[in-house]
XYZ file of C-alpha atoms in Angstrom:
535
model
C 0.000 0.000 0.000
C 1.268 3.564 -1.124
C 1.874 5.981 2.011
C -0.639 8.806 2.225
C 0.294 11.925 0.033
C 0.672 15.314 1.546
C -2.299 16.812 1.115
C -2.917 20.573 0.849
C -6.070 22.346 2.634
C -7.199 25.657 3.100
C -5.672 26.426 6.771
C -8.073 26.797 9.832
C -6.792 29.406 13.048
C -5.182 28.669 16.519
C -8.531 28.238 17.930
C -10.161 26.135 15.335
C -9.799 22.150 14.665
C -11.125 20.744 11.643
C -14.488 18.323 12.295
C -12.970 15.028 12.021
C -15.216 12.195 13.088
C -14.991 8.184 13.275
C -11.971 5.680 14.313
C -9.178 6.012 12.707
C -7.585 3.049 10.991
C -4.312 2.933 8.661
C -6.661 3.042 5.200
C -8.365 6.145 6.719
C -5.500 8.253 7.454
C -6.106 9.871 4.191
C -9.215 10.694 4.289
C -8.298 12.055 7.796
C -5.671 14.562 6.281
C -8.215 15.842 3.514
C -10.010 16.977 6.031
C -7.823 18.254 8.836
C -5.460 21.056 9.170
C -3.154 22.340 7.143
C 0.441 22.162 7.920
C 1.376 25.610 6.983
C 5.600 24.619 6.798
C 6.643 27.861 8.281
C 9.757 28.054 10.782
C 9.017 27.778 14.517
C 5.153 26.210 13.111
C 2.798 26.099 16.041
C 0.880 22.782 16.087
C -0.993 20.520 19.044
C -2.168 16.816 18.160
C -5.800 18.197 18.438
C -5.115 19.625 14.432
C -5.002 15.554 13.874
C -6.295 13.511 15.819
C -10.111 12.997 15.961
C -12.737 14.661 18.309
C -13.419 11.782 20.373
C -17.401 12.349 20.313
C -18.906 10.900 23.571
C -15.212 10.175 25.465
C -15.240 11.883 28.792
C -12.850 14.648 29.553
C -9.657 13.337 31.527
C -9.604 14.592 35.600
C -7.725 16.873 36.635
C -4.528 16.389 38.006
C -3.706 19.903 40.019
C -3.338 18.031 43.062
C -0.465 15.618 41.767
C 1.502 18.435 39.890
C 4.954 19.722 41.482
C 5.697 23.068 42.868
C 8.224 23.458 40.254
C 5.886 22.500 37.390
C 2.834 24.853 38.717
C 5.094 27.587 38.770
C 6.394 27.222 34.968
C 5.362 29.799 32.508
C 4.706 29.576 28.906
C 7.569 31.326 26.593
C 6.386 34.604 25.557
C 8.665 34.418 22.233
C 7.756 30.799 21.895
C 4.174 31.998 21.982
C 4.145 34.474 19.779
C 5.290 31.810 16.648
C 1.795 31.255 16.471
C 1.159 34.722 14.396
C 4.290 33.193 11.890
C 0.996 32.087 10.260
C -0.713 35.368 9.126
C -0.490 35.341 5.201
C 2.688 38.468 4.225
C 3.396 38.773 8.005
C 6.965 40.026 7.848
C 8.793 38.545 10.731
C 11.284 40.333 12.690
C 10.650 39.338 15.973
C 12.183 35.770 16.678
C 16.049 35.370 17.004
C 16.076 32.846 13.950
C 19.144 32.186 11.578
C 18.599 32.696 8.558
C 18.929 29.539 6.369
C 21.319 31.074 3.472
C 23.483 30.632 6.284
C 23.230 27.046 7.065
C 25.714 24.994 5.304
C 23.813 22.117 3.660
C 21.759 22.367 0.455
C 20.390 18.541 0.740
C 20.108 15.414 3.066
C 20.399 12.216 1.090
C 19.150 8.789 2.812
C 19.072 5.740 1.744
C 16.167 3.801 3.571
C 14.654 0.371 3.493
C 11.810 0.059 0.405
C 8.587 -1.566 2.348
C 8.782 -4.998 2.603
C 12.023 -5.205 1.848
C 13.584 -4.354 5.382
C 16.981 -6.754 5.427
C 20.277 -4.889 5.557
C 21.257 -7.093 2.282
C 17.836 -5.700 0.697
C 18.390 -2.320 1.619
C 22.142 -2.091 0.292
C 20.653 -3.369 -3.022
C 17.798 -2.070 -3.808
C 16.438 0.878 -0.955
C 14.680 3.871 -1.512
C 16.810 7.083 -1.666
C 14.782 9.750 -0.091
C 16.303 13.472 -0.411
C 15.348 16.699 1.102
C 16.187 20.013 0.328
C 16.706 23.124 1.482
C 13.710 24.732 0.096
C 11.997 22.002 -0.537
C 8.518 23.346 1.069
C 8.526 26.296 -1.213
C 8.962 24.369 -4.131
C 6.027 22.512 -3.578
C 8.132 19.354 -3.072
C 7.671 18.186 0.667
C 6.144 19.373 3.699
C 9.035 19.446 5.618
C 12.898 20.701 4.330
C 16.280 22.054 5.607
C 15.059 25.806 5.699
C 12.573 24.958 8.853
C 13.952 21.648 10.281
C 17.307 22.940 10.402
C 15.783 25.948 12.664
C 14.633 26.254 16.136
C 11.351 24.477 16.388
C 8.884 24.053 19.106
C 8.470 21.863 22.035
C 5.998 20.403 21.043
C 8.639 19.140 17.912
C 7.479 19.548 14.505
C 4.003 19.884 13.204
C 5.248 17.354 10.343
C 6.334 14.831 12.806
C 4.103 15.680 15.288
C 1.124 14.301 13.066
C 2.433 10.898 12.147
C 2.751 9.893 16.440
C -0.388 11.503 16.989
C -2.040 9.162 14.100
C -0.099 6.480 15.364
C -0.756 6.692 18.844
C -4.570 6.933 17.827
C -4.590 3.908 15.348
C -2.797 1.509 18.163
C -4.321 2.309 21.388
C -7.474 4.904 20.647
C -7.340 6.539 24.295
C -10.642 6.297 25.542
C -10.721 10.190 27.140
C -11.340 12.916 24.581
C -7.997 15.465 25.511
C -5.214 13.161 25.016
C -2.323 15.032 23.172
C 1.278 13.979 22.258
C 4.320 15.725 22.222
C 8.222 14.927 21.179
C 10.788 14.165 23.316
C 14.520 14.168 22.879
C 13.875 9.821 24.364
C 12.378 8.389 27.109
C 15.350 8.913 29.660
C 14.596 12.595 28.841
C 10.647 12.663 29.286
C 11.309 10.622 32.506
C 13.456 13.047 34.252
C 11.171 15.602 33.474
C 8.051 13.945 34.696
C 9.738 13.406 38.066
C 10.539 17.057 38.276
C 6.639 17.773 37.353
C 5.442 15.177 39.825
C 8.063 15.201 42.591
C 9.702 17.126 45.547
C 12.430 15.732 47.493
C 11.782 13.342 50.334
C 9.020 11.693 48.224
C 8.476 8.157 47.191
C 7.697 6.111 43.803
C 6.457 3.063 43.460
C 8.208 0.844 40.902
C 8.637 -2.949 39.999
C 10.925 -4.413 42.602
C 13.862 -5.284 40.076
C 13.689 -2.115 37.514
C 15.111 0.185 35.178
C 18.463 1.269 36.963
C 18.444 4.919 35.337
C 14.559 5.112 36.399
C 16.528 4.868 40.033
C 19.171 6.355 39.238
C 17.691 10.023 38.082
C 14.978 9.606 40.989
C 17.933 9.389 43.809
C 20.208 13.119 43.062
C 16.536 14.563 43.718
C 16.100 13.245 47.131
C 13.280 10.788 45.927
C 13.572 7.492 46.583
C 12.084 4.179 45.006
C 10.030 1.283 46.424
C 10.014 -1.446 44.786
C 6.760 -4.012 44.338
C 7.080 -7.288 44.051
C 6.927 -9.080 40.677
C 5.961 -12.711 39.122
C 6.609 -14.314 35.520
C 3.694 -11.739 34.303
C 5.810 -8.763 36.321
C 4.327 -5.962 39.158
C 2.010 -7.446 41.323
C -1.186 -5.742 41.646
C -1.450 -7.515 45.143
C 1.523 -6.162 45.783
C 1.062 -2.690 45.239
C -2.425 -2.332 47.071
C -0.358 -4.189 50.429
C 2.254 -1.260 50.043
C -0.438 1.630 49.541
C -2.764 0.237 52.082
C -0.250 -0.014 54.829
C 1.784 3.172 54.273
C 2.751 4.129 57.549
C 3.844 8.022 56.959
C 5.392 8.210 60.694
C 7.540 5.060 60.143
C 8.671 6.336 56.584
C 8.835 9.595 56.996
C 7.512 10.445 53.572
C 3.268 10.952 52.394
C 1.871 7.897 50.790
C 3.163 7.552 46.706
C 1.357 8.474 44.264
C 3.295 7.753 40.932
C 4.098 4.637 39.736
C 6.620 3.992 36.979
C 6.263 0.692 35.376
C 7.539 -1.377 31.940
C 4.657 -3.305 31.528
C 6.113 -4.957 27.973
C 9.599 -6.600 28.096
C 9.997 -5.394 31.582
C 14.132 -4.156 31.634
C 15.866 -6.460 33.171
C 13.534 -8.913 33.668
C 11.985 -9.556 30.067
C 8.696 -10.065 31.961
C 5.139 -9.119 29.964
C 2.271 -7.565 31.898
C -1.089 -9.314 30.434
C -3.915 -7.819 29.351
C -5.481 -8.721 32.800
C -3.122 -7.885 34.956
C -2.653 -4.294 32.937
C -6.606 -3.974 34.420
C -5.882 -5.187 37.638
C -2.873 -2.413 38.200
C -5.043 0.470 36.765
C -7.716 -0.293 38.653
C -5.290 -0.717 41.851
C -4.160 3.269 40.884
C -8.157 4.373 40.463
C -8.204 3.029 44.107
C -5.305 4.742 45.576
C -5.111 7.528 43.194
C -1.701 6.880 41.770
C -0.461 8.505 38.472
C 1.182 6.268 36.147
C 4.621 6.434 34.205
C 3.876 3.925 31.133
C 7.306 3.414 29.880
C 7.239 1.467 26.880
C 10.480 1.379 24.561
C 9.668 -2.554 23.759
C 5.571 -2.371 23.178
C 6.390 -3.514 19.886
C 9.207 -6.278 20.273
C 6.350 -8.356 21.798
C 7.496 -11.522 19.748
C 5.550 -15.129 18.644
C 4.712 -17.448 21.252
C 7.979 -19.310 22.312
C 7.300 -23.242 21.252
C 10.426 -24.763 21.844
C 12.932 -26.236 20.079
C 12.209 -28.137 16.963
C 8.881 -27.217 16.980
C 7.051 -25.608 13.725
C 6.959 -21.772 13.915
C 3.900 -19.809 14.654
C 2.009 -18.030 11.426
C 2.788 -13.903 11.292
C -0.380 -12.090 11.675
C -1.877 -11.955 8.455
C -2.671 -8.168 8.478
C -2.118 -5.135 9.902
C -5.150 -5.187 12.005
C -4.506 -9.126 12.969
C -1.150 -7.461 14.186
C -2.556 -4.563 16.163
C -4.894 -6.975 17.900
C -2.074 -9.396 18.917
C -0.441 -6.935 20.810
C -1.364 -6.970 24.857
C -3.475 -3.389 25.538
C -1.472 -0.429 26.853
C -2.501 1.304 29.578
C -3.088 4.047 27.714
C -6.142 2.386 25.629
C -7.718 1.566 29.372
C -7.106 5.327 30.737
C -10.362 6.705 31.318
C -9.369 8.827 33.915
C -6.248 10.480 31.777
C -4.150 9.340 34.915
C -1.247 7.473 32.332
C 1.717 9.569 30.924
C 2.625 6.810 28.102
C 6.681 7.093 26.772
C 7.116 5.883 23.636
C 10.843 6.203 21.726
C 11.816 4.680 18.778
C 14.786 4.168 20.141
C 14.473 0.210 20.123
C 12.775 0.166 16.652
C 14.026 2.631 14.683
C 17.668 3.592 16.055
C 18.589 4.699 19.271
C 21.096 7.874 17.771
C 17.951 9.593 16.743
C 17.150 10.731 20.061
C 13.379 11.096 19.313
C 10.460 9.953 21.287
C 7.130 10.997 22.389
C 4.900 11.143 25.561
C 1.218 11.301 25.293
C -1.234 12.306 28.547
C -3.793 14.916 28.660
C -4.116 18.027 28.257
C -3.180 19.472 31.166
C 0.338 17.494 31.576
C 1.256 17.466 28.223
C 0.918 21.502 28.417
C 3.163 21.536 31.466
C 5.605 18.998 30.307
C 5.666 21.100 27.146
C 6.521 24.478 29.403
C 9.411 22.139 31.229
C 11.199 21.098 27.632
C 11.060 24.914 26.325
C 13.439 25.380 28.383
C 15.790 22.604 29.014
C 16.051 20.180 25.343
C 13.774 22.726 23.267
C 12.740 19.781 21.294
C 14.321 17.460 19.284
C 17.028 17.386 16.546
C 15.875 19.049 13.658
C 18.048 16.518 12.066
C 16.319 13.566 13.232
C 12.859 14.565 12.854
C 13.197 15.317 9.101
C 15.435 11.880 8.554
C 12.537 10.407 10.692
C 9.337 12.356 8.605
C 10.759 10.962 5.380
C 11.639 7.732 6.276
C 7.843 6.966 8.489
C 5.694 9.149 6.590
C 7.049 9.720 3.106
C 8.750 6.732 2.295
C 6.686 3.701 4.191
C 3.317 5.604 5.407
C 1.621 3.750 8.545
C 1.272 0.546 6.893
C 5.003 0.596 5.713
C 6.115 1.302 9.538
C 3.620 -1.534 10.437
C 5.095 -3.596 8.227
C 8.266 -2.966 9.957
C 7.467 -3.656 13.573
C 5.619 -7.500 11.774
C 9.816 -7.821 10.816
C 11.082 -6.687 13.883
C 8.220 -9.035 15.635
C 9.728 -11.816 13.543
C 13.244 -11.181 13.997
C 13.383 -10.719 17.642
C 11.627 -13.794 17.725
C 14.250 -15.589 16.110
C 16.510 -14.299 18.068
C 14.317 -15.067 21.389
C 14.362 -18.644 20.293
C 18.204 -19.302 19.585
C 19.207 -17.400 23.604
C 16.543 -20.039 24.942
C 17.378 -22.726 22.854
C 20.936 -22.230 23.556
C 19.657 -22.180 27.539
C 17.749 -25.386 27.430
C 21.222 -26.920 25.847
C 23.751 -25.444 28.011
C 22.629 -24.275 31.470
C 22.587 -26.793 34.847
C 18.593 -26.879 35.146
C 20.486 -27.811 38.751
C 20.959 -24.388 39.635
C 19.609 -21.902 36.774
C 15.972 -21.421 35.871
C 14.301 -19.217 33.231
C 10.809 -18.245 31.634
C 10.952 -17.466 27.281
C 10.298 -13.911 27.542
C 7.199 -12.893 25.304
C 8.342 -9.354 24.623
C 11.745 -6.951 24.417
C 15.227 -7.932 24.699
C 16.326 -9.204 27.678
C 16.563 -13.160 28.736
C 16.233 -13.218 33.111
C 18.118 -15.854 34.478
C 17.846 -16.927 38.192
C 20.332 -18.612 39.577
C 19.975 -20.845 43.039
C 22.881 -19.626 45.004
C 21.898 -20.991 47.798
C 22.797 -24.452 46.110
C 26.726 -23.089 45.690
C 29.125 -25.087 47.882
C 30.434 -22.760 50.319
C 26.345 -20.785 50.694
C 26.098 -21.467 54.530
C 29.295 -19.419 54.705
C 28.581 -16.674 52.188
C 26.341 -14.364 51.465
C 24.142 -13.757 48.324
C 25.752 -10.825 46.893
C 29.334 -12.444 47.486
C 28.409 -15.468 45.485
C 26.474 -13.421 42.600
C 29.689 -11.462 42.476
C 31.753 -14.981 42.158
C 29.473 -15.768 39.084
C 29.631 -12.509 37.565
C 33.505 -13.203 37.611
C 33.709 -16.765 36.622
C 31.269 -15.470 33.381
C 34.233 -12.690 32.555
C 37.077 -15.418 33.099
C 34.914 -17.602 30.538
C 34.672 -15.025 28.091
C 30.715 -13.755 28.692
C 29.359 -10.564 30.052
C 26.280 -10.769 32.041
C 24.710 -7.840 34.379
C 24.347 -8.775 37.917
C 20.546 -9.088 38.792
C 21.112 -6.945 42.193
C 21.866 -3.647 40.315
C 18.694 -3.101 39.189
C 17.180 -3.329 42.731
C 14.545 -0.879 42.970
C 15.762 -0.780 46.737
C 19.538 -0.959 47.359
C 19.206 -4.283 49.415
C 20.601 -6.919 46.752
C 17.203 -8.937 47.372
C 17.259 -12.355 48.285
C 17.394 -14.289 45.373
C 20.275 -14.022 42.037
C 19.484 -12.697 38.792
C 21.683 -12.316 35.833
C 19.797 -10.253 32.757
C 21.101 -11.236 29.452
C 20.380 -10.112 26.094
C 19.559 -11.327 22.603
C 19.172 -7.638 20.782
C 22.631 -7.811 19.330
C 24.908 -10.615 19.690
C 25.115 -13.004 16.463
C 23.691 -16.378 16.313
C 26.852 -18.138 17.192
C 28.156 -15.611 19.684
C 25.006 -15.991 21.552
C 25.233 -19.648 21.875
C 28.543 -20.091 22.033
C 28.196 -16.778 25.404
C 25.580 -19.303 26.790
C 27.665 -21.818 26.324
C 30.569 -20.388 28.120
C 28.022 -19.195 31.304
C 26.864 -22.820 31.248
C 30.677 -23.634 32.078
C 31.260 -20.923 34.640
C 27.995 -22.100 36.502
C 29.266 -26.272 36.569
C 32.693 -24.692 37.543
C 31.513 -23.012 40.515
C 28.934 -25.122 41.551
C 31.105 -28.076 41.519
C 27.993 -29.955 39.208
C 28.750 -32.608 36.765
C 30.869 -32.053 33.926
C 32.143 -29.149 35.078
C 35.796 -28.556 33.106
């Protein structure tokens, strides 16, 4: 299927959004642009994702989340300058107002790339036979492209570009559909980014966050220099425990901590890093309704949503059939916690760092109204927005060159080859590991492989303790030749826990290196552990 075309309509003002009604699906985002607004291509464009998304007739209006919001973020005022962009739209305005470059000085007349043709997506394909894409300088003027050098190559808003800006907000509304009528996106310069910033606009030193017990370590890590700390709930194959989280809430004792009750959770419900593990679609309900309850504002952070790969079968068994369509696709994928939200209590963090390339630095958050606006008045003035750079490599790779079925297409390969990869790190488990001592579930989504290890089982355990014999294996797997990350440093809670983890990961290795890693961790284990046919 052909990507949708640029289309050209007369423009509507500031204040007015285009009628746009029905669910949107991949064949109807053209009919969507005919009748939306205009993408006027001037520098420092003004845009909000309610110029493209749809009305969202009969949704309820998210709550209201004054209550939750940070000193700090209350007290942030829009950019006057910034602001006055908006007027950059008046036909034969002559602008002299912003502090702009002018683009006869920027020293590039055109960006070549050399992309992947749909359906052809292998790095052998793409060498051979990809699509070279090219923007100009002027290209908008010419009547070539929406987007060029002259205005991505310029300061832009925080919101990031109105070019880009459109294809995540169709996106976000063809996957998960919030069910509140405000949702908005906006850019972000990655995840790790938005995150930092959504502790600032949530957080004050001395408070807690809830988090899975075994988490991101740079979730921890930017949450500790601001005098907040992390608590971690406790997880199962299927990851956070709703169970769990309501003991933690229920009980807070503020005297004994020292600190009010949390009320923001961060979580990785897909492909949980480190742990690999998958939230279902049941317990996704379970933990919103747990945050209705307590009134908890959720962090949704979901680089590996769409590495969610074919069930695992084993080895030597047949593979499962791809879905068959794009829609088949889309409804394989476990719900986010966005497409529950009624309350518009879920800031959702999408990147495309894992599926598209981490360099780019481009993401996006999407929430309501209300917090995208103040997360918006946080980025003016720390990262701006995004490189100009990236989101016009990005706008003619996803939305001139493969459209939203060609990037669906995409994430079906990346589905299929993460599952491939999935399969040979397990595989290689179920052939090389002591089952004595090491035990594993196939993970069903992202990157990482979670091995637990039963230290308690190692020879001299009476005499040591946990984190001395984790350390042990770490260094036996580095005398062997393999590099795995010790399961204690991504503690939520700096106690080591009492069980050992080592995270793994199948995102880059080769075939053979993987195996033969495995292989060589399968050694270290026998070695220390004194099992049978240890070298």
């Amino acid at each position: 299927m052909a990507p949708p075309t640029a289309i050209d309509m007369p423009a509507t003002s500031d204040t007015q959004v285009a009628t746009i009604t029905g669910p949107l699906s991949v064949n109807g985002v053209a009919a969507r642009r005919a009748k939306g607004t205009k993408i006027s291509g001037v520098v420092v464009e003004h845009s909000s994702s309610e110029m493209f998304k749809g009305p969202g007739h009969g949704k309820p209006k998210a709550k209201r989340w004054d209550h939750r919001l940070s000193q700090e973020s209350k007290s942030r005022l829009p950019m006057s300058i910034k602001g006055a962009a908006k007027y950059l739209k008046n036909p034969g305005i002559i602008s002299m107002g912003g502090g702009l470059p002018c683009s006869e000085y920027f020293p590039f007349e055109r960006l070549d790339l050399k992309v992947s043709a749909p359906g052809h997506f292998s790095e052998e394909e793409t060498k051979s036979s990809g699509v070279v894409t090219s923007a100009g300088k002027h290209d908008i003027a010419e009547g070539k492209s929406l987007f060029d050098i002259h205005v991505a190559f310029n300061y832009g808003q925080a919101t990031g570009s109105a070019q880009l800006l459109r294809f995540v907000t169709e996106h976000t509304e063809i996957v998960h559909n919030p069910p509140y009528r405000d949702w908005q996106c906006a850019l972000t310069v990655g995840s790790t980014s938005a995150l930092d910033m959504a502790y600032r606009m949530f957080t004050s030193r001395g408070h807690y966050i809830l988090s899975e017990e075994y988490t991101f370590a740079t979730a921890v890590e930017t949450a500790t220099p601001m005098g907040v700390k992390v608590i971690g709930i406790k997880m199962d194959e299927q990851g956070l425990l709703p169970s769990s989280m309501n003991d933690i809430l229920t009980n807070w004792d503020e005297s004994a901590r020292g600190a009010k009750k949390p009320f923001l959770l961060y979580t990785v419900p897909s492909g949980q890093n480190p742990t690999g593990a998958t939230q279902s679609e049941k317990r996704r309900r379970e933990i919103y309704r747990c945050a209705q309850k307590h009134d908890v504002y959720i962090l949704e952070d979901e680089p590996y949503y769409f590495l969610q790969m074919q069930p695992y079968t084993g080895p030597n068994a047949p593979d499962v059939p791809p879905p068959a369509s794009h829609e088949a696709f889309l409804k394989s994928l476990v719900p986010s916690l966005l497409s529950m939200d009624v309350d518009g209590r879920v800031m959702r963090l999408d990147s495309f760092s894992k599926v598209i390339a981490p360099g780019a630095r481009v993401g996006w958050i999407t929430a309501s109204e209300q917090i995208v606006e103040r997360f918006v008045r946080h980025q003016e003035v720390s990262t701006q927005n995004p490189s100009g750079i990236s989101q016009l490599a990005l706008f003619k790779l996803l939305d001139e060159t493969w459209g939203h079925a060609g990037y669906l297409d995409w994430l079906i390969n990346l589905r299929l080859e993460y599952t491939k990869r999935r399969d040979v790190i397990c595989h290689a488990c179920e052939q090389f590991l002591p089952r004595e001592v090491a035990d594993w579930n196939p993970p069903a989504a992202g990157m990482f492989h979670w091995i637990k290890i039963d230290w308690r089982k190692h020879p001299e355990a009476s005499s040591k303790t946990m984190l001395e014999i984790e350390d042990e294996v770490f260094h036996a797997g580095i005398d062997k030749g393999i590099l795995s990350i010790k399961g204690s440093w991504f503690r939520a809670e700096a106690d080591g826990g009492a069980d050992m983890f080592f995270r793994t990961t199948f995102a880059a290795a080769s075939v053979s290196d993987m195996t033969e890693g495995i292989r060589r961790l399968g050694e270290a284990l026998r070695s220390l552990f004194k099992l049978e046919g240890a070298a």
